[in-house]
């Protein structure tokens, strides 16, 4: 503490609070998609591509699970279901229904995967175009 200049901690705290809130507002404003796209187009598109790639990995895992389920159902249909005590064996309609559901899920997962792949390609093209416009 310097001589003759008393420190007002309450005022300093208020100034720090207001300045930190203002900084958070500015950072939040810069992170909105429209502003980020205009100020940092390459970074925006790269982040968007990373987000889509992570969703694509998740979709691939779901697709692999759906394919494994479908294959397991087909094998069980060929070999028959092992007897589990007094549990009734499913009829032909139950097998067909399970196969149709698994096939529908597989088609859905493939469609999601194709949509994400197309979106990823678009985002990469946009990032490349932004890089060319910025002269990098």
Coordinates of N, CA and C in Angstrom, one line a residue:
X1 N 0.8 -1.2 0.0 CA 0.0 0.0 0.0 C 0.9 1.2 0.0
X2 N 0.6 2.1 -0.9 CA 1.4 3.3 -1.0 C 0.9 4.4 0.0
X3 N 1.7 5.3 0.4 CA 1.4 6.3 1.3 C 0.3 7.3 0.8
X4 N -0.6 7.5 1.6 CA -1.6 8.5 1.2 C -2.7 8.0 0.3
X5 N -2.6 6.8 -0.3 CA -3.6 6.3 -1.2 C -4.3 5.0 -0.6
X6 N -5.4 5.2 0.1 CA -6.1 4.1 0.7 C -6.7 3.2 -0.4
X7 N -6.7 1.9 -0.3 CA -7.3 1.0 -1.2 C -8.7 0.7 -0.8
X8 N -9.6 0.8 -1.8 CA -11.0 0.5 -1.5 C -11.3 -0.8 -2.1
X9 N -11.3 -1.9 -1.3 CA -11.5 -3.2 -1.8 C -12.9 -3.5 -2.4
X10 N -13.9 -2.8 -1.8 CA -15.2 -3.0 -2.3 C -15.3 -2.5 -3.7
X11 N -14.8 -1.3 -3.9 CA -14.8 -0.7 -5.3 C -14.0 -1.5 -6.3
X12 N -12.8 -2.0 -5.8 CA -12.0 -2.8 -6.7 C -12.7 -4.1 -7.1
X13 N -13.4 -4.7 -6.1 CA -14.2 -5.9 -6.4 C -15.3 -5.6 -7.4
X14 N -16.0 -4.5 -7.2 CA -17.1 -4.2 -8.2 C -16.5 -4.0 -9.6
X15 N -15.4 -3.3 -9.7 CA -14.8 -3.1 -11.0 C -14.4 -4.4 -11.6
X16 N -13.8 -5.3 -10.8 CA -13.4 -6.6 -11.4 C -14.6 -7.4 -11.8
X17 N -15.7 -7.3 -11.0 CA -16.9 -8.1 -11.3 C -17.5 -7.6 -12.6
X18 N -17.6 -6.3 -12.8 CA -18.2 -5.7 -14.0 C -17.3 -6.0 -15.2
X19 N -16.0 -5.9 -15.0 CA -15.1 -6.1 -16.2 C -15.1 -7.6 -16.6
X20 N -15.2 -8.5 -15.6 CA -15.2 -9.9 -16.0 C -16.6 -10.3 -16.6
X21 N -17.7 -9.7 -16.2 CA -18.9 -9.9 -16.8 C -18.9 -9.4 -18.3
X22 N -18.3 -8.2 -18.4 CA -18.2 -7.6 -19.8 C -17.4 -8.5 -20.7
X23 N -16.3 -9.0 -20.1 CA -15.4 -9.9 -20.9 C -16.2 -11.2 -21.3
X24 N -16.9 -11.7 -20.4 CA -17.7 -12.9 -20.7 C -18.8 -12.6 -21.8
X25 N -19.4 -11.5 -21.7 CA -20.3 -11.1 -22.7 C -19.7 -11.0 -24.1
X26 N -18.5 -10.4 -24.2 CA -17.8 -10.2 -25.4 C -17.4 -11.6 -26.0
X27 N -16.9 -12.4 -25.1 CA -16.5 -13.8 -25.6 C -17.7 -14.6 -26.1
X28 N -18.8 -14.5 -25.3 CA -20.0 -15.1 -25.8 C -20.5 -14.6 -27.1
X29 N -20.4 -13.3 -27.3 CA -20.8 -12.7 -28.5 C -19.9 -13.2 -29.7
X30 N -18.6 -13.3 -29.4 CA -17.7 -13.8 -30.5 C -17.9 -15.2 -30.8
X31 N -18.5 -16.0 -29.9 CA -18.7 -17.4 -30.1 C -20.0 -17.7 -30.8
X32 N -20.9 -16.7 -31.0 CA -22.1 -17.0 -31.7 C -21.8 -17.4 -33.2
X33 N -22.5 -18.3 -33.8 CA -22.1 -18.8 -35.1 C -22.0 -17.7 -36.2
X34 N -22.9 -16.7 -36.2 CA -22.8 -15.7 -37.2 C -21.6 -14.8 -37.1
X35 N -21.3 -14.4 -35.9 CA -20.1 -13.6 -35.7 C -18.9 -14.3 -35.9
X36 N -18.8 -15.6 -35.3 CA -17.6 -16.4 -35.5 C -17.3 -16.7 -37.0
X37 N -18.4 -16.9 -37.7 CA -18.2 -17.2 -39.2 C -17.7 -16.0 -39.9
X38 N -18.1 -14.8 -39.5 CA -17.5 -13.6 -40.2 C -16.1 -13.3 -39.7
X39 N -15.8 -13.4 -38.5 CA -14.5 -13.0 -37.9 C -13.4 -14.1 -38.1
X40 N -13.8 -15.4 -37.9 CA -12.9 -16.5 -37.9 C -13.4 -17.6 -38.8
X41 N -13.6 -17.4 -40.1 CA -14.3 -18.4 -40.9 C -13.6 -19.8 -40.9
X42 N -12.3 -19.8 -41.0 CA -11.6 -21.1 -41.1 C -11.7 -21.8 -39.7
X43 N -11.5 -21.1 -38.6 CA -11.7 -21.8 -37.3 C -13.1 -22.3 -37.1
X44 N -14.1 -21.5 -37.5 CA -15.5 -21.9 -37.4 C -15.8 -23.2 -38.2
X45 N -15.3 -23.3 -39.4 CA -15.6 -24.4 -40.2 C -14.8 -25.6 -39.7
X46 N -13.6 -25.4 -39.2 CA -12.8 -26.5 -38.7 C -13.5 -27.1 -37.5
X47 N -14.0 -26.2 -36.6 CA -14.7 -26.7 -35.4 C -15.9 -27.5 -35.8
X48 N -16.6 -26.9 -36.8 CA -17.8 -27.6 -37.3 C -17.5 -29.0 -37.9
X49 N -16.4 -29.1 -38.6 CA -16.0 -30.3 -39.2 C -15.6 -31.3 -38.1
X50 N -14.9 -30.9 -37.0 CA -14.6 -31.7 -35.9 C -15.8 -32.3 -35.2
X51 N -16.8 -31.4 -35.0 CA -18.0 -31.8 -34.4 C -18.7 -32.9 -35.2
X52 N -18.8 -32.7 -36.5 CA -19.4 -33.6 -37.4 C -18.7 -34.9 -37.4
X53 N -17.3 -34.9 -37.4 CA -16.5 -36.1 -37.4 C -16.8 -36.9 -36.1
X54 N -16.9 -36.2 -35.0 CA -17.2 -37.0 -33.8 C -18.6 -37.6 -33.8
X55 N -19.5 -36.9 -34.4 CA -20.9 -37.5 -34.6 C -20.8 -38.7 -35.6
X56 N -20.0 -38.6 -36.6 CA -19.8 -39.6 -37.6 C -19.2 -40.9 -36.9
X57 N -18.3 -40.7 -36.1 CA -17.7 -41.8 -35.4 C -18.8 -42.5 -34.5
X58 N -19.6 -41.7 -33.8 CA -20.6 -42.3 -33.0 C -21.6 -43.0 -33.9
X59 N -22.0 -42.5 -35.1 CA -22.9 -43.1 -36.0 C -22.3 -44.4 -36.5
X60 N -21.0 -44.4 -36.8 CA -20.3 -45.7 -37.3 C -20.4 -46.8 -36.2
X61 N -20.2 -46.4 -35.0 CA -20.3 -47.4 -33.9 C -21.8 -47.9 -33.8
X62 N -22.8 -47.0 -34.0 CA -24.2 -47.5 -33.9 C -24.5 -48.4 -35.1
X63 N -23.9 -48.0 -36.3 CA -24.1 -48.8 -37.5 C -23.5 -50.2 -37.3
X64 N -22.3 -50.2 -36.8 CA -21.7 -51.5 -36.5 C -22.5 -52.4 -35.6
X65 N -23.1 -51.7 -34.5 CA -23.9 -52.5 -33.6 C -25.2 -53.0 -34.3
X66 N -25.8 -52.2 -35.1 CA -27.0 -52.6 -35.8 C -26.7 -53.7 -36.8
X67 N -25.5 -53.7 -37.5 CA -25.2 -54.8 -38.4 C -24.9 -56.0 -37.6
X68 N -24.3 -55.9 -36.4 CA -24.0 -57.1 -35.6 C -25.3 -57.7 -35.1
X69 N -26.2 -56.8 -34.7 CA -27.6 -57.3 -34.2 C -28.3 -58.1 -35.3
X70 N -28.2 -57.5 -36.5 CA -28.9 -58.1 -37.7 C -28.3 -59.4 -38.0
X71 N -27.0 -59.5 -38.0 CA -26.3 -60.8 -38.3 C -26.6 -61.8 -37.2
X72 N -26.6 -61.4 -35.9 CA -27.0 -62.3 -34.8 C -28.4 -62.8 -35.0
X73 N -29.3 -62.0 -35.4 CA -30.7 -62.4 -35.6 C -30.8 -63.4 -36.7
X74 N -30.0 -63.2 -37.8 CA -30.1 -64.1 -38.9 C -29.5 -65.5 -38.6
X75 N -28.4 -65.4 -37.8 CA -27.8 -66.7 -37.3 C -28.7 -67.4 -36.4
X76 N -29.4 -66.7 -35.5 CA -30.4 -67.3 -34.6 C -31.5 -67.9 -35.4
X77 N -31.9 -67.2 -36.5 CA -33.0 -67.8 -37.3 C -32.6 -69.1 -38.0
X78 N -31.4 -69.1 -38.4 CA -30.9 -70.4 -39.1 C -30.7 -71.5 -38.1
X79 N -30.1 -71.2 -37.0 CA -29.8 -72.3 -36.0 C -30.9 -72.6 -35.0
X80 N -31.7 -71.6 -34.8 CA -32.8 -71.8 -33.8 C -32.3 -71.2 -32.5
X81 N -33.3 -70.8 -31.7 CA -33.0 -70.2 -30.4 C -32.7 -71.3 -29.4
X82 N -31.6 -71.1 -28.6 CA -31.4 -72.1 -27.6 C -32.5 -72.1 -26.6
X83 N -32.9 -73.3 -26.1 CA -34.0 -73.4 -25.1 C -33.6 -72.8 -23.8
X84 N -34.4 -72.0 -23.2 CA -34.1 -71.4 -21.9 C -35.2 -71.8 -20.9
X85 N -35.2 -73.1 -20.6 CA -36.1 -73.6 -19.6 C -37.5 -73.6 -20.2
X86 N -38.4 -73.0 -19.5 CA -39.8 -73.0 -20.0 C -40.2 -71.9 -20.9
X87 N -39.2 -71.1 -21.3 CA -39.6 -69.9 -22.2 C -40.1 -70.4 -23.5
X88 N -41.2 -69.8 -24.0 CA -41.7 -70.2 -25.3 C -40.8 -69.8 -26.4
X89 N -40.7 -70.6 -27.4 CA -39.9 -70.3 -28.6 C -40.7 -69.3 -29.5
X90 N -40.0 -68.2 -29.9 CA -40.7 -67.2 -30.7 C -41.2 -67.9 -32.1
X91 N -42.3 -67.4 -32.5 CA -42.8 -67.9 -33.8 C -42.1 -67.2 -35.0
X92 N -42.5 -67.6 -36.2 CA -42.0 -67.1 -37.4 C -42.3 -65.6 -37.5
X93 N -43.4 -65.2 -37.1 CA -43.8 -63.7 -37.2 C -42.9 -62.9 -36.3
X94 N -42.5 -63.4 -35.1 CA -41.6 -62.7 -34.2 C -40.2 -62.5 -34.9
X95 N -39.7 -63.6 -35.5 CA -38.4 -63.5 -36.1 C -38.5 -62.5 -37.3
X96 N -39.5 -62.6 -38.1 CA -39.6 -61.6 -39.2 C -39.7 -60.2 -38.7
X97 N -40.5 -60.0 -37.7 CA -40.6 -58.6 -37.1 C -39.3 -58.1 -36.6
X98 N -38.5 -59.0 -35.9 CA -37.2 -58.6 -35.3 C -36.2 -58.3 -36.5
X99 N -36.3 -59.1 -37.5 CA -35.4 -58.9 -38.7 C -35.7 -57.6 -39.4
X100 N -37.0 -57.3 -39.5 CA -37.4 -56.1 -40.2 C -37.0 -54.8 -39.4
X101 N -37.2 -54.9 -38.1 CA -36.8 -53.8 -37.2 C -35.3 -53.6 -37.3
X102 N -34.5 -54.7 -37.3 CA -33.0 -54.5 -37.4 C -32.6 -54.0 -38.7
X103 N -33.3 -54.4 -39.8 CA -32.9 -53.9 -41.1 C -33.3 -52.5 -41.2
X104 N -34.5 -52.1 -40.7 CA -34.9 -50.7 -40.7 C -33.9 -49.8 -39.9
X105 N -33.4 -50.3 -38.8 CA -32.5 -49.5 -38.0 C -31.2 -49.4 -38.8
X106 N -30.8 -50.5 -39.5 CA -29.5 -50.4 -40.3 C -29.7 -49.4 -41.4
X107 N -30.8 -49.4 -42.1 CA -31.0 -48.4 -43.2 C -31.0 -47.0 -42.6
X108 N -31.6 -46.8 -41.4 CA -31.6 -45.5 -40.8 C -30.2 -45.0 -40.5
X109 N -29.5 -45.9 -39.9 CA -28.1 -45.6 -39.5 C -27.2 -45.2 -40.7
X110 N -27.4 -46.0 -41.8 CA -26.7 -45.7 -43.0 C -27.1 -44.4 -43.6
X111 N -28.3 -44.0 -43.5 CA -28.8 -42.7 -44.0 C -28.2 -41.6 -43.2
X112 N -28.2 -41.8 -41.9 CA -27.6 -40.8 -41.0 C -26.1 -40.6 -41.3
X113 N -25.4 -41.7 -41.5 CA -24.0 -41.7 -41.8 C -23.7 -41.0 -43.1
X114 N -24.5 -41.2 -44.2 CA -24.4 -40.5 -45.4 C -24.6 -39.0 -45.3
X115 N -25.7 -38.7 -44.5 CA -26.0 -37.3 -44.3 C -24.8 -36.5 -43.6
X116 N -24.2 -37.2 -42.6 CA -23.1 -36.6 -41.9 C -21.9 -36.5 -42.8
X117 N -21.6 -37.5 -43.6 CA -20.5 -37.4 -44.5 C -20.7 -36.3 -45.5
X118 N -21.9 -36.1 -46.0 CA -22.1 -35.0 -46.9 C -21.9 -33.6 -46.2
X119 N -22.4 -33.5 -45.0 CA -22.2 -32.3 -44.3 C -20.8 -32.0 -44.0
X120 N -20.0 -33.1 -43.7 CA -18.6 -32.9 -43.4 C -17.9 -32.4 -44.7
X121 N -18.2 -33.0 -45.8 CA -17.6 -32.6 -47.1 C -17.9 -31.1 -47.3
X122 N -19.2 -30.7 -47.1 CA -19.6 -29.3 -47.3 C -18.8 -28.4 -46.4
X123 N -18.6 -28.8 -45.1 CA -17.9 -27.9 -44.2 C -16.4 -27.8 -44.6
X124 N -15.9 -28.9 -45.0 CA -14.5 -28.9 -45.5 C -14.3 -28.0 -46.7
X125 N -15.3 -28.0 -47.6 CA -15.2 -27.1 -48.8 C -15.3 -25.7 -48.3
X126 N -16.2 -25.4 -47.4 CA -16.4 -24.1 -46.9 C -15.1 -23.6 -46.2
X127 N -14.5 -24.5 -45.4 CA -13.2 -24.1 -44.7 C -12.1 -23.8 -45.8
X128 N -12.0 -24.6 -46.8 CA -11.1 -24.4 -47.8 C -11.3 -23.0 -48.6
X129 N -12.6 -22.8 -48.8 CA -13.0 -21.5 -49.5 C -12.6 -20.3 -48.6
X130 N -12.9 -20.5 -47.3 CA -12.6 -19.4 -46.3 C -11.1 -19.2 -46.3
X131 N -10.3 -20.2 -46.3 CA -8.8 -20.1 -46.3 C -8.3 -19.4 -47.5
X132 N -8.9 -19.7 -48.7 CA -8.5 -19.1 -49.9 C -8.9 -17.6 -49.9
X133 N -10.1 -17.3 -49.4 CA -10.5 -15.9 -49.3 C -9.6 -15.1 -48.4
X134 N -9.2 -15.7 -47.3 CA -8.3 -15.0 -46.4 C -6.9 -14.9 -46.8
X135 N -6.5 -15.6 -47.9 CA -5.2 -15.5 -48.5 C -4.2 -16.4 -47.8
X136 N -4.6 -17.4 -47.0 CA -3.6 -18.2 -46.3 C -3.2 -19.4 -47.1

